[in-house]
Amino acid sequence: MRRARIFIFKFIVGIIALSILSVIVFKFVPVPVTATMLMDENGITKDWEPLSDIDRNLVRAVIAAEDGKFCGHSGFDAEAIAKAIASNAQGGRIRGGSTISQQTAKNVFLWQGGGYPRKAMEAYFTLLIENIWGKRRIMEVYLNVAETGIGTYGAEAGAQRYYGKSASSLSPLEAARMAAALPLPKKRSVTNPRGWLRGHGQTIAARIGVVGRDGLDACV
């Protein structure tokens, strides 16, 4: 029993050390591939670009669409979590509760899908990247690994797919429509949105100016 306990202890310590090391490495090295990419039956089209080569409109668009408190929280949106708990208690479901930091942690180190064990691991990696990477690196990684279309990953590949140009020169509306499709990139149209999705994209485009004016992207 003593040997078993020592083995389990060493195993846990090793896993923690490996996780911290991987986060440190990816602070400086582009993420080569993720579990989501590897499991994508449509293949992988991606092209890593530094944040300095991604149009500011897209940075502001994803903050407006996904996480307006990105620069103000430490990885978690307490208000969104509280709403999710209240909704779950009533048997409902809430969408959009995860922050950009949480989505990045999940996309890079874990897999898609729910379950409490995965959510716990997501929280752990979120704390690591918030403290080791910082906001600017989190945004850079997010915009390079997020699924932007069928078999398409990252801002550059998405911009080339939909607009035939680099992610460095997106208009506010182009950036907004890409951001609007992020939650469901395989189902939501970017170039020809209709109905609610079209209006949602226009709303995000209008909020881009607010993000800039109010300094909601100051940490990036």
Coordinates of C-alpha atoms in Angstrom, one line a residue, residues 10-146:
K10 CA 4.7 10.8 -8.0
F11 CA 2.2 10.3 -10.9
I12 CA 0.1 13.3 -9.8
V13 CA 3.2 15.5 -9.2
G14 CA 4.5 14.4 -12.7
I15 CA 1.2 15.3 -14.4
I16 CA 1.1 18.7 -12.6
A17 CA 4.7 19.4 -13.6
L18 CA 4.1 18.4 -17.2
S19 CA 1.0 20.6 -17.4
I20 CA 2.9 23.6 -16.1
L21 CA 5.8 23.0 -18.4
S22 CA 3.5 22.8 -21.5
V23 CA 1.9 26.1 -20.5
I24 CA 5.3 27.7 -20.2
V25 CA 6.4 26.3 -23.6
F26 CA 3.3 27.6 -25.3
K27 CA 3.9 31.0 -23.9
F28 CA 6.6 31.4 -26.5
V29 CA 6.0 28.7 -29.1
P30 CA 3.0 28.6 -31.4
V31 CA 0.6 25.8 -30.6
P32 CA 1.1 23.3 -33.4
V33 CA -2.1 21.4 -33.2
T34 CA -5.0 20.7 -30.8
A35 CA -7.2 17.8 -29.9
T36 CA -10.1 19.5 -31.7
M37 CA -8.1 19.8 -34.9
L38 CA -6.9 16.2 -34.7
M39 CA -10.5 14.9 -34.3
D40 CA -11.8 17.1 -37.1
E41 CA -12.9 14.8 -40.0
N42 CA -12.8 17.8 -42.4
G43 CA -9.0 18.1 -42.1
I44 CA -7.0 21.1 -40.9
T45 CA -6.4 24.5 -42.6
K46 CA -4.5 26.9 -40.3
D47 CA -1.8 29.6 -40.5
W48 CA -0.4 31.0 -37.3
E49 CA -0.1 34.8 -37.2
P50 CA 1.3 37.0 -34.4
L51 CA -1.3 39.2 -32.8
S52 CA 0.4 42.3 -34.3
D53 CA -0.6 40.9 -37.7
I54 CA -4.2 40.4 -36.8
D55 CA -6.5 43.4 -37.4
R56 CA -7.5 45.2 -34.2
N57 CA -11.1 45.1 -35.4
L58 CA -11.1 41.3 -34.9
V59 CA -9.7 41.6 -31.4
R60 CA -12.4 44.1 -30.4
A61 CA -15.1 42.0 -32.2
V62 CA -14.4 38.9 -30.2
I63 CA -14.3 40.8 -27.0
A64 CA -17.6 42.4 -27.9
A65 CA -19.1 39.1 -28.9
E66 CA -17.6 36.6 -26.5
D67 CA -16.2 38.3 -23.4
G68 CA -16.8 42.0 -22.7
K69 CA -15.0 41.7 -19.3
F70 CA -11.9 40.0 -20.8
C71 CA -9.5 42.7 -19.5
G72 CA -11.2 42.9 -16.1
H73 CA -11.5 39.4 -14.9
S74 CA -8.9 36.8 -13.8
G75 CA -10.1 34.1 -16.1
F76 CA -13.7 33.7 -14.9
D77 CA -16.8 35.8 -15.2
A78 CA -18.5 35.5 -11.8
E79 CA -21.7 37.0 -13.0
A80 CA -22.0 34.6 -15.9
I81 CA -21.2 31.6 -13.6
A82 CA -23.9 32.8 -11.2
K83 CA -26.5 33.0 -14.0
A84 CA -25.5 29.5 -15.2
I85 CA -26.0 28.1 -11.7
A86 CA -29.4 29.7 -11.4
S87 CA -30.4 28.5 -14.9
N88 CA -29.2 24.9 -14.2
A89 CA -31.1 24.9 -10.9
Q90 CA -34.3 25.6 -12.9
G91 CA -33.4 22.9 -15.4
G92 CA -32.4 25.3 -18.1
R93 CA -29.2 25.9 -20.0
I94 CA -27.2 29.0 -20.6
R95 CA -24.9 29.7 -23.5
G96 CA -21.9 31.9 -23.6
G97 CA -20.8 31.6 -19.9
S98 CA -17.2 30.7 -20.7
T99 CA -14.7 33.5 -21.0
I100 CA -12.1 33.8 -23.8
S101 CA -9.5 32.5 -21.3
Q102 CA -11.6 29.4 -20.5
Q103 CA -12.2 28.8 -24.2
T104 CA -8.5 29.1 -24.9
A105 CA -7.6 26.7 -22.1
K106 CA -10.1 24.2 -23.4
N107 CA -9.1 24.5 -27.1
V108 CA -5.4 24.2 -26.4
F109 CA -5.1 21.6 -23.6
L110 CA -8.4 19.7 -23.6
W111 CA -11.2 18.5 -25.8
Q112 CA -14.7 19.6 -26.7
G113 CA -17.7 18.4 -24.8
G114 CA -19.0 18.8 -21.3
G115 CA -18.7 16.9 -18.0
Y116 CA -17.5 18.1 -14.6
P117 CA -14.0 16.5 -14.8
R118 CA -13.2 18.3 -18.0
K119 CA -14.6 21.6 -16.6
A120 CA -12.4 21.2 -13.5
M121 CA -9.4 20.7 -15.7
E122 CA -10.4 23.7 -17.8
A123 CA -10.5 25.8 -14.6
Y124 CA -7.0 24.6 -13.7
F125 CA -5.5 25.4 -17.1
T126 CA -7.4 28.7 -17.1
L127 CA -5.6 29.7 -13.9
L128 CA -2.3 28.7 -15.3
I129 CA -2.5 30.6 -18.6
E130 CA -3.9 33.7 -16.8
N131 CA -0.9 33.7 -14.5
I132 CA 1.8 32.5 -16.9
W133 CA 0.7 33.8 -20.3
G134 CA -1.1 37.0 -19.5
K135 CA -4.0 38.6 -21.5
R136 CA -2.2 39.5 -24.7
R137 CA -0.8 36.0 -25.2
I138 CA -4.2 34.4 -24.4
M139 CA -5.8 36.5 -27.1
E140 CA -3.1 35.7 -29.6
V141 CA -3.5 32.0 -29.0
Y142 CA -7.3 32.1 -29.0
L143 CA -7.3 33.9 -32.4
N144 CA -5.0 31.3 -33.8
V145 CA -6.6 28.1 -32.6
A146 CA -10.3 28.9 -32.5

